[in-house]
Coordinates of C-alpha atoms in Angstrom, one line a residue:
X1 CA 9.6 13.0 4.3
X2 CA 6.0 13.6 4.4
X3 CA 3.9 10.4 4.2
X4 CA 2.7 11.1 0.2
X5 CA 6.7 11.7 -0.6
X6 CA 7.3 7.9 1.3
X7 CA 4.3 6.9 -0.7
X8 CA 5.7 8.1 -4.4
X9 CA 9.6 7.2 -3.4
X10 CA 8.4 3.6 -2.6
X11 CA 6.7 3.3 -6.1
X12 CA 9.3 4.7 -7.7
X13 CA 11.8 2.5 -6.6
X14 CA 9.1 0.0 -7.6
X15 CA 9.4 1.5 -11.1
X16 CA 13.0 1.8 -11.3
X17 CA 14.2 -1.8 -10.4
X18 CA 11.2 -3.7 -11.7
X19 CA 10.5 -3.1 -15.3
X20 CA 7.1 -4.7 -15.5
X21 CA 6.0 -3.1 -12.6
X22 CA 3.3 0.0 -13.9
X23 CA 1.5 2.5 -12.5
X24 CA -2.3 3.5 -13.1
X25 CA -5.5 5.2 -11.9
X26 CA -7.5 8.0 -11.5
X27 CA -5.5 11.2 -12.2
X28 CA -2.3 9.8 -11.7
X29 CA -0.7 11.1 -14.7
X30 CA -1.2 14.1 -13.2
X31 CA 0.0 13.6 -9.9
X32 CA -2.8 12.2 -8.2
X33 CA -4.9 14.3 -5.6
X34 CA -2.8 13.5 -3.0
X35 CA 0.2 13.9 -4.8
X36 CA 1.6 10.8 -4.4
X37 CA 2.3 10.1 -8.1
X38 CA 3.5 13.5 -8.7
X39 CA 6.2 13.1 -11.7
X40 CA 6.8 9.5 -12.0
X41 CA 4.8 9.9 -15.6
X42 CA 7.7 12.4 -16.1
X43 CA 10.3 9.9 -14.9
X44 CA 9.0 6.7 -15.9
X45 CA 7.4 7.4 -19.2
X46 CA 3.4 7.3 -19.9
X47 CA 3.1 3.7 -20.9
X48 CA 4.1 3.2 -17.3
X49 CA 2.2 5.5 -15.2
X50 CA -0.9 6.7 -16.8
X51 CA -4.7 7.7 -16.3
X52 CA -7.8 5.5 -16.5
X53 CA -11.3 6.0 -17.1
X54 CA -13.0 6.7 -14.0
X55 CA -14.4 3.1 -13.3
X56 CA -13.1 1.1 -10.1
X57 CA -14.1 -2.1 -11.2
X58 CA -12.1 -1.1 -14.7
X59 CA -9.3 -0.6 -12.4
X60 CA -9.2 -3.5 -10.5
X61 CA -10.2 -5.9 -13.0
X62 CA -7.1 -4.5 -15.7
X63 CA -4.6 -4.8 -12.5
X64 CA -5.9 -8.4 -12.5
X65 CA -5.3 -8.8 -16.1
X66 CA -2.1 -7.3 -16.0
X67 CA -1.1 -9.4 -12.8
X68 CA -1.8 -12.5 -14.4
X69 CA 0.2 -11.6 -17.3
X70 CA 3.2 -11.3 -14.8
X71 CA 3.4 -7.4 -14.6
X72 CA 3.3 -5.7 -11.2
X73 CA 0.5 -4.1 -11.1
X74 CA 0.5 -1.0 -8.7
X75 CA -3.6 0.2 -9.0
X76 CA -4.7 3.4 -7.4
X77 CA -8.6 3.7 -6.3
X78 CA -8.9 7.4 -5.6
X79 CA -10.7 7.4 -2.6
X80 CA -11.6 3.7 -0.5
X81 CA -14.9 4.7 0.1
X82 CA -14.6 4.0 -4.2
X83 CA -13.5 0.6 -3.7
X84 CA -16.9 -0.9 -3.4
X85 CA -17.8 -1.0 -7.2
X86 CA -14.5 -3.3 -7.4
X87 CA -15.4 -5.6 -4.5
X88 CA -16.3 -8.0 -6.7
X89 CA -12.8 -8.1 -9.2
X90 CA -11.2 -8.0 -5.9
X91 CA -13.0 -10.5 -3.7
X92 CA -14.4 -12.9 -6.4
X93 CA -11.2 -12.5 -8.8
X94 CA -7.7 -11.1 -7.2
X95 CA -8.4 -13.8 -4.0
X96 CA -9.5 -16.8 -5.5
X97 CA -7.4 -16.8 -9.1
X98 CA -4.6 -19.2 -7.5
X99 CA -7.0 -21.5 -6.2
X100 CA -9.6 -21.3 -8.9
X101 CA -6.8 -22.1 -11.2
X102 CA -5.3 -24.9 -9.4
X103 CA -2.0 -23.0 -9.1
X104 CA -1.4 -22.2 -12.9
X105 CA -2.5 -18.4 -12.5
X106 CA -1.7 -16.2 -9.7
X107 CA -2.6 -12.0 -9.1
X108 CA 0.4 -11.7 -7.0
X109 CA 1.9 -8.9 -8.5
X110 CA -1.6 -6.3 -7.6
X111 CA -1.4 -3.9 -5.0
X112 CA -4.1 -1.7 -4.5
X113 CA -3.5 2.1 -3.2
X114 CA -5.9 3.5 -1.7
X115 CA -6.8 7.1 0.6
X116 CA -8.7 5.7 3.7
X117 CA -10.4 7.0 7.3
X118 CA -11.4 10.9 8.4
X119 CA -10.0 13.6 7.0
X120 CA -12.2 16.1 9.1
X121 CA -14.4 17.3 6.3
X122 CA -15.4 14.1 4.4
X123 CA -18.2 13.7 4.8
X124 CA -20.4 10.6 3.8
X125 CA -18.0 9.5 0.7
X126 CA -14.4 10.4 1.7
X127 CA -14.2 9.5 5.4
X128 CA -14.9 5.8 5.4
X129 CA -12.7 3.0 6.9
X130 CA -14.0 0.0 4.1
X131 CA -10.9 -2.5 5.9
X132 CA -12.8 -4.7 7.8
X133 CA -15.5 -5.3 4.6
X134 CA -12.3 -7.6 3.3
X135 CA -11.5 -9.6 6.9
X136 CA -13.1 -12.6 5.1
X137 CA -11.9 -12.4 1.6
X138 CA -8.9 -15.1 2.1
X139 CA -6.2 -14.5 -0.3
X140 CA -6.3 -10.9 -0.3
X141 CA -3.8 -9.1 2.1
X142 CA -5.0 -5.6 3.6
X143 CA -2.2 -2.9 5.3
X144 CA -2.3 0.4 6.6
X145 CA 0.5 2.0 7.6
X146 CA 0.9 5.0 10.4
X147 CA 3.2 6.9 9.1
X148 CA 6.2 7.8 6.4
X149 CA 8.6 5.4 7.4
X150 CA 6.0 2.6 7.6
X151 CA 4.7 3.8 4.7
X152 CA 7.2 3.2 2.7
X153 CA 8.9 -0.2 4.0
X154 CA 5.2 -1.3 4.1
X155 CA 4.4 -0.5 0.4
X156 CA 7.5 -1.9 -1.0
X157 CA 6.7 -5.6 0.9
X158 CA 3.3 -4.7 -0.2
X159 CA 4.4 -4.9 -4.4
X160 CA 6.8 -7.5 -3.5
X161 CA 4.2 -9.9 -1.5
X162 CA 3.5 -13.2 -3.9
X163 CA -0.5 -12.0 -3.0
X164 CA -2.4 -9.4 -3.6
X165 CA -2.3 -6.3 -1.4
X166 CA -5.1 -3.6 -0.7
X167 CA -2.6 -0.7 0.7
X168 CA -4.9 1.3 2.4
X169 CA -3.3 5.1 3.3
X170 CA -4.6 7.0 6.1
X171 CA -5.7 10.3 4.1
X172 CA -5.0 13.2 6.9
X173 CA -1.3 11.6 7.5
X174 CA -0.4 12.5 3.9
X175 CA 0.9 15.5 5.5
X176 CA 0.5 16.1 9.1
X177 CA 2.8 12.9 9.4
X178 CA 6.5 13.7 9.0
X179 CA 9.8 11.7 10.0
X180 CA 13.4 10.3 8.6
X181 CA 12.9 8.2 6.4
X182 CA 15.5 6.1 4.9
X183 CA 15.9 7.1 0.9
X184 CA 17.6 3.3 0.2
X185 CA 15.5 0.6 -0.8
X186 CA 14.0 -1.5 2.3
X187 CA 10.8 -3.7 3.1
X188 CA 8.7 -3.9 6.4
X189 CA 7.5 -7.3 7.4
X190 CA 3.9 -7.4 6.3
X191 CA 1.5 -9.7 8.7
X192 CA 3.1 -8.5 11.8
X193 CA 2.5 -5.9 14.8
X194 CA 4.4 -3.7 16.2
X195 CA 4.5 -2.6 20.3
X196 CA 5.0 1.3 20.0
X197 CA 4.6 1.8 23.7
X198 CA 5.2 -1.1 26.5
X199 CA 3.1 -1.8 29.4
X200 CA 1.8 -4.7 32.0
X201 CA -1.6 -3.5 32.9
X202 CA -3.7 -2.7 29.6
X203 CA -3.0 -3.0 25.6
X204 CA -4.4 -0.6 23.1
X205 CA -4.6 -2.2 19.9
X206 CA -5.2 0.3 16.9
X207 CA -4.1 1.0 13.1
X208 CA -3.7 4.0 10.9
X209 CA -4.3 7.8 12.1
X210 CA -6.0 6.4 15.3
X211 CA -2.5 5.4 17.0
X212 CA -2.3 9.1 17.6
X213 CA -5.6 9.3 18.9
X214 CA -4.2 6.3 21.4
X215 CA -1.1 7.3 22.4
X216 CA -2.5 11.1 23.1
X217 CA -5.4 9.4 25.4
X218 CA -2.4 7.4 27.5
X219 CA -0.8 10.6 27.9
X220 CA -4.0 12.5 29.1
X221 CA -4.2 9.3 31.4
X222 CA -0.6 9.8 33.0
X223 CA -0.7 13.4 33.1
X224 CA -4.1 14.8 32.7
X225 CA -4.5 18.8 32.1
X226 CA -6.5 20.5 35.0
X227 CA -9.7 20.6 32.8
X228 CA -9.9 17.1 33.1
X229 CA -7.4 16.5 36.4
X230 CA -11.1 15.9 39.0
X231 CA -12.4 13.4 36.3
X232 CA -9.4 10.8 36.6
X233 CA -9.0 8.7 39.5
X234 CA -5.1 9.3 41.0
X235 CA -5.4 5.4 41.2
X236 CA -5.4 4.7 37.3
X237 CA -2.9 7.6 36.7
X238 CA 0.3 5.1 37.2
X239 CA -0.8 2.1 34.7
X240 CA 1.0 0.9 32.1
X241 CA -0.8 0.7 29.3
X242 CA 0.5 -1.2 25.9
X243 CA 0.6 0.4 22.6
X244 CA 0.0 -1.7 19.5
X245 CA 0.0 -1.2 16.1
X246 CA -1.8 -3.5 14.1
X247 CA -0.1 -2.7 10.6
X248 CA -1.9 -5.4 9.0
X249 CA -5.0 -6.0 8.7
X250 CA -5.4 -9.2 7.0
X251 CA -3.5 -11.7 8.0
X252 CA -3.3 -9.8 11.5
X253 CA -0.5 -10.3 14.0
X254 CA -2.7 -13.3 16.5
X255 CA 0.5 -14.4 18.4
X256 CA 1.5 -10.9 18.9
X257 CA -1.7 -9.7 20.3
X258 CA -2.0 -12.7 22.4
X259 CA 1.1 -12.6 24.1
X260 CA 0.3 -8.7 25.1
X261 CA -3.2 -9.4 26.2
X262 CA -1.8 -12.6 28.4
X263 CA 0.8 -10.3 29.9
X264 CA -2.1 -7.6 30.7
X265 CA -5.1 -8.7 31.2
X266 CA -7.2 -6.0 29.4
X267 CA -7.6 -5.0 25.7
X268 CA -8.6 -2.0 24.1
X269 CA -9.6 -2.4 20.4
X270 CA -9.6 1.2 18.5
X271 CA -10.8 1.8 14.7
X272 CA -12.5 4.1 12.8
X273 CA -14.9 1.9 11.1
X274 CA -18.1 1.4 12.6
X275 CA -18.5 -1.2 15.4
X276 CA -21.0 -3.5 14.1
X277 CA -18.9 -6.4 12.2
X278 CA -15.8 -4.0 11.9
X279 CA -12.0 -5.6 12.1
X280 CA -12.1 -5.4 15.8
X281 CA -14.7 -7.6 16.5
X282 CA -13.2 -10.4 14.7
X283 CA -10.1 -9.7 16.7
X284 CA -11.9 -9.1 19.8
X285 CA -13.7 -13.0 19.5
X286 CA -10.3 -14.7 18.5
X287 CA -8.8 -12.8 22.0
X288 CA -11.7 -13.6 24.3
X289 CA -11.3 -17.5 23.3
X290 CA -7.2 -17.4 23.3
X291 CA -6.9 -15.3 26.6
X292 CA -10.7 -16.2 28.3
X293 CA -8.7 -17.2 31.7
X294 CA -5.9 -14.6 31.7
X295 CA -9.0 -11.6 31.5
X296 CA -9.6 -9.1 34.0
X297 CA -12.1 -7.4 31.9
X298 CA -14.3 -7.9 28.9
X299 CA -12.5 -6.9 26.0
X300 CA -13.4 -2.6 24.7
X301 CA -14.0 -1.4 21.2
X302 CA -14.0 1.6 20.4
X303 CA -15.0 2.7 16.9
X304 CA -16.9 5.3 14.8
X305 CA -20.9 5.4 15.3
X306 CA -23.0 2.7 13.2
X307 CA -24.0 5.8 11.3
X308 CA -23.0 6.8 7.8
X309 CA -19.8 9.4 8.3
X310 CA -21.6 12.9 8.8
X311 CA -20.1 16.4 7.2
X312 CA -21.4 18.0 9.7
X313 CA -20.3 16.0 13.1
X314 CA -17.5 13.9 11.3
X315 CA -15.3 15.2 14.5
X316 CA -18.0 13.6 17.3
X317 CA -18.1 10.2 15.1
X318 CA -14.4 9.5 15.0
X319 CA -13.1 7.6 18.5
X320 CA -10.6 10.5 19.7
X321 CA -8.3 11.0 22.6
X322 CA -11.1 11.3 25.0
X323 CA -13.0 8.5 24.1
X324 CA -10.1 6.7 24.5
X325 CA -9.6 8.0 27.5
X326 CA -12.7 6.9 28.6
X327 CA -12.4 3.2 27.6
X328 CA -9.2 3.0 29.1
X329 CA -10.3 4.2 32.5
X330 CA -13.5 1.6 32.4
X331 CA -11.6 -1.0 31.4
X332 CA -8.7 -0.5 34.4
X333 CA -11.4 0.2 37.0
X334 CA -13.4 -3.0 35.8

């Protein structure tokens, strides 16, 4: 499968064994733009997927309704860089409903689909990375997946979480991202990272369409072509650098991250958003006070420019392979 296909299977497995659960949003009827809801209206009936008007905040705030009611609400916002007219429903409302209600009312049953990061022709409103705008909301849960197989696990813990969960989907993986996936009904742990690639002497943390990005860089580190052979010291060539992915956002994996950072001594942060308040400086304070005397070097972000997402250089503001590269090699020669 394709990552959209992992997407529509998990939410119609969703659909098939939950009867409350429903479907809704933009153009889903129809398949959504992505394709990710193609013919569940078919399979499921209209009065379980359907089309809303085009109003985020609408959206949210009927998931919310619906939620509360004890339906699973499965909410698509069409684009996240959309998601901003429902900050409110989602930050004020779907995080604070238990608590607000002393435990009597609960939005457990919202997830929130949504199409994040680059795509490579954007521009300013369909290339933004909104996660780290929720870091602070407590009660909400935020997840992006890397690719079909976490897709789908991820998405169906996602629905099944007793909180709700923004389900952010990296936009250019929809299709460039293929692998078995199993067609059986299974759940991915949300809350926790995952090690893709093991190592003792730096840890790349990253999420989403960036672990590509990451693992490409450590490869051009161990083996670099001949354009690029003169520019990377034979000393730095034989690290070992630790691949992480973050998976979730919010709560993110501390214990995890630690233990890696302990064991190397360097970290790496890598995320599309801009740098200025994004995820990884959150993550990047809660490492320099857990691992301060285990640090060989200050800890390296390395995100998209503080600049709105440009059509026309969207490929120079995204941190790629190179400027990976780069942060690695500064970081090890430190």
């Amino acid at each position: 499968m394709n990552t959209y296909q992992a997407v529509r299977d998990a939410m119609s497995i969703a659909l098939a064994k939950d009867d409350n659960a429903v479907v809704f949003g933009e153009d889903v009827a129809f398949g959504g733009v992505f394709r990710c809801t193609m013919g569940l209206a078919e399979e499921f009936g209209r009065e379980r997927v359907f089309n809303t008007p085009l109003t985020e905040q609408g959206i949210a705030g009927f998931g919310i309704g619906l939620a509360m009611m004890g339906h699973t609400a499965i909410a698509e916002i069409q684009f996240a860089d959309y998601i901003f007219p429902a900050f409110d429903q989602l930050v004020n409302e779907a995080a604070k409903i238990r608590y607000r209600s002393g435990g009597s009312f609960n939005v457990g049953g919202l997830t929130i689909r949504t199409p994040t990061m680059s795509v490579g022709h954007g521009g300013l409103y369909h290339s933004q990375s909104p996660e780290g705008f929720f870091m602070g909301a407590s009660g909400l849960k935020i997840v992006i997946p890397r690719s079909p197989l976490q897709a789908k696990g991820l998405l169906l813990a996602s629905i099944r979480d007793p909180n709700p969960v923004i389900f952010m989907e990296p936009k250019i993986l929809y299709r460039s991202s293929v692998e078995q996936v199993p067609v059986d009904d299974f759940a991915l742990p949300l809350g926790k990272a995952e090690t893709l690639i093991p190592g003792s002497d730096l840890t790349v943390l990253t999420w989403g369409t960036p672990v590509y990005n990451s693992e490409n860089a450590i490869k051009l580190l161990q083996n670099p072509p001949e354009v690029l052979d003169a520019l990377i010291p034979k000393s730095l060539r034989q690290a070992k650098v630790e691949l992480i992915d973050l998976r979730s956002i919010l709560p993110w994996d501390v214990d995890h991250v630690v233990e890696s950072v302990n064991r190397t001594g360097r970290l790496v942060i890598v995320h599309e958003a801009g740098m200025t308040a994004g995820a990884g400086a959150e993550i990047s304070a809660e490492v320099q006070k857990r691992c301060f005397l285990k640090l060989e070097a200050p800890v390296k972000r390395v995100a998209g420019w503080d600049v709105p997402n440009a059509l026309q250089y969207e490929k120079f503001h995204m941190p790629d392979s190179i400027r990976i590269l780069d942060a690695i090699m500064e970081t090890l020669s430190y």
